[in-house]
Coordinates of C-alpha atoms in Angstrom, one line a residue:
X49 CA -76.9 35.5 -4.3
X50 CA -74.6 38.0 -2.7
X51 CA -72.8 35.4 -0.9
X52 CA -72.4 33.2 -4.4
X53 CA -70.9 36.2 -5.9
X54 CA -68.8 37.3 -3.5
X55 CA -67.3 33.9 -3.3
X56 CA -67.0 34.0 -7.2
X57 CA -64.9 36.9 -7.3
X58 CA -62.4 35.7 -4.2
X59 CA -62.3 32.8 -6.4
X60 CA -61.4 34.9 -9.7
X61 CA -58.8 36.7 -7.6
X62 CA -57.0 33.8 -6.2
X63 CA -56.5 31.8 -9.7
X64 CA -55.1 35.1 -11.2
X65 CA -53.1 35.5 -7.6
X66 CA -51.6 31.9 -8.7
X67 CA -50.4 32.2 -12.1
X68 CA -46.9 31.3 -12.5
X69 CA -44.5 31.6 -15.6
X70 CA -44.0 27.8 -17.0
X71 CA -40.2 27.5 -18.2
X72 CA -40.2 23.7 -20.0
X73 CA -37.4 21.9 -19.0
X74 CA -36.5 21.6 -23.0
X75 CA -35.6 25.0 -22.9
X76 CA -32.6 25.0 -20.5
X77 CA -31.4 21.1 -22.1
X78 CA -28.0 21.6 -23.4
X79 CA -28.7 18.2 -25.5
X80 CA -28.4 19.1 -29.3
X81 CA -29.5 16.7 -31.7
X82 CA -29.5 15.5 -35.6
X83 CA -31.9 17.1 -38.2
X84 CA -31.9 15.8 -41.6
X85 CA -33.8 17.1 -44.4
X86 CA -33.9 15.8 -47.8
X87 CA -33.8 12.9 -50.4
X88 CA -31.4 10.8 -52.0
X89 CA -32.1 11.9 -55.5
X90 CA -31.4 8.4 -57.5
X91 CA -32.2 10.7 -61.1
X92 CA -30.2 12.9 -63.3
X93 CA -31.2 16.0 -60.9
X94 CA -28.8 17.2 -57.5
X95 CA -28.7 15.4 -54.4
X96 CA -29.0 17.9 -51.7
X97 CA -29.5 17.0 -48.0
X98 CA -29.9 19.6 -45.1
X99 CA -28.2 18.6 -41.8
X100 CA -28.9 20.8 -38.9
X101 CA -28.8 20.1 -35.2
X102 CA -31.8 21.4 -33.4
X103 CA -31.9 24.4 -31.3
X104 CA -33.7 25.3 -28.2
X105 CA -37.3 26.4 -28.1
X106 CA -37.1 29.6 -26.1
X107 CA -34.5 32.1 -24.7
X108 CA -32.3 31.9 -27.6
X109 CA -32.4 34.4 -30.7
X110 CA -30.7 31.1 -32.8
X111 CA -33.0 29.7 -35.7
X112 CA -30.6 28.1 -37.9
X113 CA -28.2 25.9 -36.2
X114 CA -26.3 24.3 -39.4
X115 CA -24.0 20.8 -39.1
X116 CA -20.7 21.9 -40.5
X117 CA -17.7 20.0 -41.6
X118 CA -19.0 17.0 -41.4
X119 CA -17.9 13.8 -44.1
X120 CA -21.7 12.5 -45.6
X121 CA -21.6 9.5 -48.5
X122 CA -24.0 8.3 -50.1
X123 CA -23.6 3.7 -49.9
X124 CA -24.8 1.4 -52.1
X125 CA -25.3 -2.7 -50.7
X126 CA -22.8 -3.3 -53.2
X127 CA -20.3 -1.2 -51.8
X128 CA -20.2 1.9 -54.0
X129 CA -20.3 5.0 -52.7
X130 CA -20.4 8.9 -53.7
X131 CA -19.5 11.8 -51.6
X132 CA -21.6 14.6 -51.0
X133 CA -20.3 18.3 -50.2
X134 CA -21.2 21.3 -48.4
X135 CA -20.3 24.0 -51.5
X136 CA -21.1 26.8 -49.8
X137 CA -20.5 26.3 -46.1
X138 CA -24.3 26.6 -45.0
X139 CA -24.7 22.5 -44.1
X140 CA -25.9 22.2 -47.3
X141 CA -24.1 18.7 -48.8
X142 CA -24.9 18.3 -52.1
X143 CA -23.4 15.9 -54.9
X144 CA -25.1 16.2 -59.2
X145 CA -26.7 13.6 -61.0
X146 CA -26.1 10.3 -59.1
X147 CA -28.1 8.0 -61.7
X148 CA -28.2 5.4 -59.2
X149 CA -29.7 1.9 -60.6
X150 CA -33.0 1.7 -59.3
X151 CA -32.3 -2.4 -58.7
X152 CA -29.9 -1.5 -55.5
X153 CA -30.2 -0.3 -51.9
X154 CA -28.8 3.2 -50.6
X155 CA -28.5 4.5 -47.6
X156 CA -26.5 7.8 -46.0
X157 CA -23.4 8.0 -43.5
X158 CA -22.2 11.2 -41.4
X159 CA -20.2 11.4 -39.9
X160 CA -19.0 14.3 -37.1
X161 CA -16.9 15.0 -34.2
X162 CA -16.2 11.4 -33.5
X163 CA -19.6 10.1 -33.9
X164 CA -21.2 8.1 -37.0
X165 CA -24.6 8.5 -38.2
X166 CA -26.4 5.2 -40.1
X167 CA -29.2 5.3 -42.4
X168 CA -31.0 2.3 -43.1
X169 CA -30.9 0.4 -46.5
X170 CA -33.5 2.0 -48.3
X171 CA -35.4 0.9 -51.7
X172 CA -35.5 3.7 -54.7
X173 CA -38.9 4.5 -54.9
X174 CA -40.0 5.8 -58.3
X175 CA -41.8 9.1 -58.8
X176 CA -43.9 9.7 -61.6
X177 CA -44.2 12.9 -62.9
X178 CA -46.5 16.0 -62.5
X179 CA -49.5 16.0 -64.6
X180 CA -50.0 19.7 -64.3
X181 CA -50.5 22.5 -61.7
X182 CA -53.5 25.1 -61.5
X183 CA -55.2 27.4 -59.6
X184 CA -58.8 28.3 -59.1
X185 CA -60.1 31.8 -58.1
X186 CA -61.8 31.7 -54.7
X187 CA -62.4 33.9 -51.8
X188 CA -60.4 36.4 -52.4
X189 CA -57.4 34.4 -53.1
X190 CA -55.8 31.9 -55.5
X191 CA -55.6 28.5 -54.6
X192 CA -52.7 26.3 -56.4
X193 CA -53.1 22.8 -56.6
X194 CA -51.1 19.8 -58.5
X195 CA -52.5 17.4 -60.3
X196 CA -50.8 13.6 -60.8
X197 CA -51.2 9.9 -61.1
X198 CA -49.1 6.8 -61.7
X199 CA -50.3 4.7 -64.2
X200 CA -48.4 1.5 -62.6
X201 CA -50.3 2.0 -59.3
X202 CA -47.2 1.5 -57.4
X203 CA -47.0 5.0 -55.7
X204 CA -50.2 5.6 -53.2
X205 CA -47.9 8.4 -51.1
X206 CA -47.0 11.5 -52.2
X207 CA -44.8 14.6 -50.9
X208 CA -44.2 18.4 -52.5
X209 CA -42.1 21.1 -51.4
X210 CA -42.2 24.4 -53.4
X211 CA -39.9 27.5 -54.2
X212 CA -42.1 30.8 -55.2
X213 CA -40.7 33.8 -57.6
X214 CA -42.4 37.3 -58.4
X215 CA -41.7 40.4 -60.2
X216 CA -43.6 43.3 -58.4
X217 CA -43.2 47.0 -58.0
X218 CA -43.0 49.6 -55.7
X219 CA -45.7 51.7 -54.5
X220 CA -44.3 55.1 -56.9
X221 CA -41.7 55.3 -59.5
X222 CA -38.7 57.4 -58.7
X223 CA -37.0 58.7 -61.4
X224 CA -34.1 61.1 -59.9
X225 CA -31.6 60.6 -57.2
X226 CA -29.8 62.8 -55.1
X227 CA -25.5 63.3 -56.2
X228 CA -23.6 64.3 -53.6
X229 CA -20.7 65.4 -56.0
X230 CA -22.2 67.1 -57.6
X231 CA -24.7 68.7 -55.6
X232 CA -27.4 68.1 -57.5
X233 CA -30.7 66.1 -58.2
X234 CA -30.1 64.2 -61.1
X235 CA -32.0 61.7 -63.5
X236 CA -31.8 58.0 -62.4
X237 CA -29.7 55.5 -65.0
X238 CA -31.2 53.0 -65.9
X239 CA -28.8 50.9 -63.4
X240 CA -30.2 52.6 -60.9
X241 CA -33.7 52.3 -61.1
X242 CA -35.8 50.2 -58.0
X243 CA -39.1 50.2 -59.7
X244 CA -39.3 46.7 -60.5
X245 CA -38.0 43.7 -58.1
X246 CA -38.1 40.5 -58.2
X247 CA -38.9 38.3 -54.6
X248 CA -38.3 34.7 -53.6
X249 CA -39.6 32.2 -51.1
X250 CA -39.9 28.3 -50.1
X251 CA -42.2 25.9 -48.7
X252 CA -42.6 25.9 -45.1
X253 CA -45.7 23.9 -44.2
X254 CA -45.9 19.9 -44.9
X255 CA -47.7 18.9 -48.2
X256 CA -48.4 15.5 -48.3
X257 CA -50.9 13.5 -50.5
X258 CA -52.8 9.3 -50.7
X259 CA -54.2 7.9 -52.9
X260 CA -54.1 4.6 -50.6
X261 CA -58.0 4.2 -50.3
X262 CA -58.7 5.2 -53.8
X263 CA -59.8 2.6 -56.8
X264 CA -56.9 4.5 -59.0
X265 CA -53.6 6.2 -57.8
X266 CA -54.7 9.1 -58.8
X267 CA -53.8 13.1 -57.3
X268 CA -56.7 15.8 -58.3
X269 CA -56.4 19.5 -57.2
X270 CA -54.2 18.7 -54.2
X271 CA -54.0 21.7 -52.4
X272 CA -50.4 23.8 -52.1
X273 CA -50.6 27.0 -51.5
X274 CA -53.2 30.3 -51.3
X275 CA -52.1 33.6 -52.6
X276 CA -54.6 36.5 -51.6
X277 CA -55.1 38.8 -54.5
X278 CA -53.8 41.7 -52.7
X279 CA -50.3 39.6 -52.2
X280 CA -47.7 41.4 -54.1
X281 CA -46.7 38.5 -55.3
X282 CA -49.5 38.8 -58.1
X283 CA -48.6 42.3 -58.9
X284 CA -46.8 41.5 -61.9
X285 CA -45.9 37.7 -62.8
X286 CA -45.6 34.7 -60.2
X287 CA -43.8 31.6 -60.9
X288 CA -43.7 28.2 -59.0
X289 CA -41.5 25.4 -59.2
X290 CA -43.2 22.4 -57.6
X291 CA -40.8 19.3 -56.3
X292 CA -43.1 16.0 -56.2
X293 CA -41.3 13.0 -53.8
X294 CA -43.0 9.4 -54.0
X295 CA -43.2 8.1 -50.1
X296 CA -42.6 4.4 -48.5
X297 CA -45.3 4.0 -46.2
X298 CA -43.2 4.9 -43.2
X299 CA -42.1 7.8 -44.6
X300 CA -46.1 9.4 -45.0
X301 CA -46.5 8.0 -41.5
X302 CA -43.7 10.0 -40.3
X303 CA -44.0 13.1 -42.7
X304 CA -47.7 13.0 -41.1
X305 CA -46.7 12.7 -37.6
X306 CA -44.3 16.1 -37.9
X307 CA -47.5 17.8 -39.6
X308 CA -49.4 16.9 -37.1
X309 CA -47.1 18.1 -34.3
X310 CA -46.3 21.5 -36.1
X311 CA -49.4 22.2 -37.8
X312 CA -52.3 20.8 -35.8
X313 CA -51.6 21.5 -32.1
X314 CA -53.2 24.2 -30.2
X315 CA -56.8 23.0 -29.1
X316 CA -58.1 20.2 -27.2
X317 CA -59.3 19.0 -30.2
X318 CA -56.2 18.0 -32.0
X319 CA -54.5 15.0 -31.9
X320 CA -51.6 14.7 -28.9
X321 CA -47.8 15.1 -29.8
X322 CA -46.5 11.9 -31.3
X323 CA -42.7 10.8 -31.0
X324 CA -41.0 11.1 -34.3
X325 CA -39.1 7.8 -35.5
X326 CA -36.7 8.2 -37.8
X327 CA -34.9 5.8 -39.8
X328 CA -31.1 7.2 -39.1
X329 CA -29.5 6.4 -35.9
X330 CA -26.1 7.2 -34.5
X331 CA -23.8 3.8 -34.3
X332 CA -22.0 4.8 -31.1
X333 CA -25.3 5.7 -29.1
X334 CA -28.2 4.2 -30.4
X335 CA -30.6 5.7 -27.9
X336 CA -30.0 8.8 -29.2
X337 CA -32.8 11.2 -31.3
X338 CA -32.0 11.6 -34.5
X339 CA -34.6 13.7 -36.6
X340 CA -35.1 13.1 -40.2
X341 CA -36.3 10.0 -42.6
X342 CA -34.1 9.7 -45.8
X343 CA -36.1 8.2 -48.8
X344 CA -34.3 7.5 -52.2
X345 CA -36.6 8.7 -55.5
X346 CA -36.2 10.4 -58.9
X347 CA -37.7 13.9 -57.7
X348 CA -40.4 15.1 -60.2
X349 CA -40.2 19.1 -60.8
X350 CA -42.5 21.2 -63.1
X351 CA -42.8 25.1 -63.2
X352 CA -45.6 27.5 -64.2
X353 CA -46.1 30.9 -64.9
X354 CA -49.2 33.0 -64.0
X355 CA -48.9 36.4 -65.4
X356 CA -50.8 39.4 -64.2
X357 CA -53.0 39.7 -67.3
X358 CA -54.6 36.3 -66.5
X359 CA -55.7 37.7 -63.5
X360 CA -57.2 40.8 -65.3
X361 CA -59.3 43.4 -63.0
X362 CA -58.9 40.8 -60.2
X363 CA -55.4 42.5 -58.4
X364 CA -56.0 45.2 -55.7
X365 CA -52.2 45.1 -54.0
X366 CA -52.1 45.9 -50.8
X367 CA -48.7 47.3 -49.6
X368 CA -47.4 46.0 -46.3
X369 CA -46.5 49.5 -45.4
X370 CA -48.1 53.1 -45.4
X371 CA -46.9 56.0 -47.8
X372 CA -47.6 59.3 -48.1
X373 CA -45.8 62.0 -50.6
X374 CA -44.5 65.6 -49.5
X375 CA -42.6 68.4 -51.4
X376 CA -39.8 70.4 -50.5
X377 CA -37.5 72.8 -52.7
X378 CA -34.2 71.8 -53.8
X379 CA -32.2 75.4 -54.4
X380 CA -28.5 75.4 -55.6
X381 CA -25.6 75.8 -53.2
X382 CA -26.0 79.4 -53.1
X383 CA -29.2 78.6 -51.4
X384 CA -30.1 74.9 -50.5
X385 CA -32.6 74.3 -48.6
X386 CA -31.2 71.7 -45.9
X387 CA -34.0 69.9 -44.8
X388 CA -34.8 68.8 -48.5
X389 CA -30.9 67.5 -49.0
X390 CA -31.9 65.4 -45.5
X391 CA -34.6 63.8 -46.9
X392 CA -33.0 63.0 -50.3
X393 CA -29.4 62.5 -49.7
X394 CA -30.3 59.5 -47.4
X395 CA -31.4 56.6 -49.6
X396 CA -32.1 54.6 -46.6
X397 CA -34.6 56.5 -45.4
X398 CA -36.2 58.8 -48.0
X399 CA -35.9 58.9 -51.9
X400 CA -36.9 61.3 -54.1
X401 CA -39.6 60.5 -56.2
X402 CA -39.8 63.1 -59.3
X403 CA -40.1 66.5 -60.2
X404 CA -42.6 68.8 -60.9
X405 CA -40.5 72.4 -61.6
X406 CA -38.1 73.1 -64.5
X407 CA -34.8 71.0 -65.3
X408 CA -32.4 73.6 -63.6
X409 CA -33.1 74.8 -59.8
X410 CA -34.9 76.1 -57.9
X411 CA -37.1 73.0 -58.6
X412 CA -39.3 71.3 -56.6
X413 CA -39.7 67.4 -55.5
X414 CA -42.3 65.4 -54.4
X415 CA -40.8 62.7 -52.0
X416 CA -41.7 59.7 -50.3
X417 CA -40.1 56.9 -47.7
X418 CA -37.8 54.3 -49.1
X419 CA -40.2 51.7 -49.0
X420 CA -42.5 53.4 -51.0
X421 CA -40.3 53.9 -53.6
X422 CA -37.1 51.2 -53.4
X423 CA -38.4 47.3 -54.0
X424 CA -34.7 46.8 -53.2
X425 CA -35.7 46.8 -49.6
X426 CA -38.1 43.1 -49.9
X427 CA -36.6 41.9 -53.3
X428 CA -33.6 42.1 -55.8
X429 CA -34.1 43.4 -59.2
X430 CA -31.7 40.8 -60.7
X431 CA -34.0 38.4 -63.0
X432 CA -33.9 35.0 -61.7
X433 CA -31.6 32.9 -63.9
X434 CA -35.6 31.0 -65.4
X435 CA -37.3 34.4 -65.8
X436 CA -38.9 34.7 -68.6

């Protein structure tokens, strides 16, 4: 037995001995290639398609790695075509209401430093609207699901991205704010006040639904998203709008595939990494990747509101940060108390919160850290444009 054990433990010893760091040979590839995100919208709604080129996977603090100045159209088979633009410099190219006839064929062209990019002809695909979205209260957390069906059965494949808004608050109010001309705490205007913010956010994960092996083509309580009660983003009001996208079959097959090798790899028990086949190419090297699968459909939208007081004695917000008060004197400049101006002249890192002694000083102040105090730090208090 002490011979098995002592053999164990060399054994132990020399695997750990062995490691060595593993740097994939993706990492150091100087080869860039063509991301597209996005549909052809053939409705009344924008046309906006993302084109990115893809990044490496360690080593490099880049995320975002955006196409710029490239020429995109939009082709019909009968040899129309509409330009798209990048507005706002971000490889963004978007174009309004197309209103293409569903009878034709469309496909997309890019092209960039020399090279052209092809999509394939590609069928509009009709998407029929959202029924409704709801939530159900469940383990802590709100689950949001959509609810749809097409009454013409022609659909079977389904797609949603989202975009989330909130109005929440900060931990305390604070109601006064150091001036530095005039050497004084004064009262907040109302300009000034960073109680209440508003927060944003977008899809990230791959929602996908079929309805392929069903009787009906019919979508009920389709997961989206969960939102743990303790999320700020229930503090006040939330809001989401919900984009639904009707899928060719290829597309779900490769809108699958990418979920699968960004969402379900890790264990031995998932399935392997798949290639992902697009239906874009590049015309003067046609064995080179290009990422992305353009579809043509009138994208379905709808927007809820849940308001705090639906959620009534369910809300327990947990903050993301930890916060504490303290007091300190603020005297007038015959006597000021220089660790107090510190704290409160320096928005960025404390703000007072309110008073507790007369109008005039001496007076004391409780104060706290800015992100106790100043939502401005995770939101903006600018109302989004749909508040309501």
């Amino acid at each position: 037995m002490l011979k098995f054990r002592n053999t164990f433990y060399v054994l132990v010893l020399a695997l750990l001995c062995c490691k060595k760091p593993y740097n994939p040979p993706a990492t150091s590839s100087v080869n860039s290639f063509l991301v597209i995100e996005g549909a052809i919208n053939s409705g009344a709604d924008s046309t906006i398609i993302k084109i990115s080129k893809t990044v490496k996977l360690a080593n490099d603090s880049t995320t975002e790695n955006p196409l710029l100045g490239a020429t995109v159209t939009v082709e019909s088979n009968q040899n129309n075509s509409w330009r798209l633009v990048d507005f706002n410099n971000n490889g963004k190219y978007a174009s309004s209401s197309l209103n293409l006839p569903a009878a034709l064929k469309y496909r997309l062209r890019i092209s960039t430093n020399g090279k052209q990019y092809l999509s394939d002809f590609i069928e509009v695909k009709p998407t029929p609207p959202i029924d409704s979205i709801g939530y159900i209260l469940k383990d802590g957390a709100i689950q949001l699901y959509v609810n749809t069906h097409d009454p013409a059965n022609n659909t079977h494949y389904y797609r949603w991205e989202y975009d989330e808004a909130w109005q929440f608050h900060s931990q305390w109010m604070s109601i006064y704010v150091y001036d530095p001309k005039l050497d004084s705490i004064v009262d907040r205007r109302p300009d000034q006040m960073v109680y209440f913010c508003f927060g944003s956010d977008k899809s990230s994960n791959i929602l996908l639904g079929s309805t392929a092996k069903l009787s009906k083509d019919e979508v009920y309580q389709s997961p989206i998203t969960k939102i743990p009660l303790t999320s700020e983003k229930l503090q006040t009001k939330y809001s989401i709008l919900l984009r639904q996208y009707a899928l060719p079959t290829e597309a779900y097959q490769f809108y699958q595939n990418i979920q699968k090798n960004t969402e379900q790899l890790g264990s031995i028990f998932d399935a392997l990494p798949s290639q992902l086949k697009g239906n874009v190419r590049c015309l003067s090297n046609p064995a080179e990747p290009v990422i992305g699968y353009l579809t043509v459909t009138n994208v379905q939208s709808k927007r809820i509101f849940i308001p705090t007081s639906d959620l009534t004695n369910q809300i327990l917000t947990i903050y993301p940060y930890y916060c504490e008060m303290d007091s300190a004197y603020y005297l007038n400049s015959n006597g000021i108390n220089t660790v107090a101006i510190e704290l409160l002249s320096h928005p960025t890192t404390e703000i007072p919160l309110w008073g507790i002694g007369p109008a005039l000083p001496p007076a004391a102040f409780y104060y706290a850290g800015s992100y106790c105090v100043d939502c401005t730090l995770r939101g903006t208090t600018k109302a989004p444009p749909f508040w309501k």
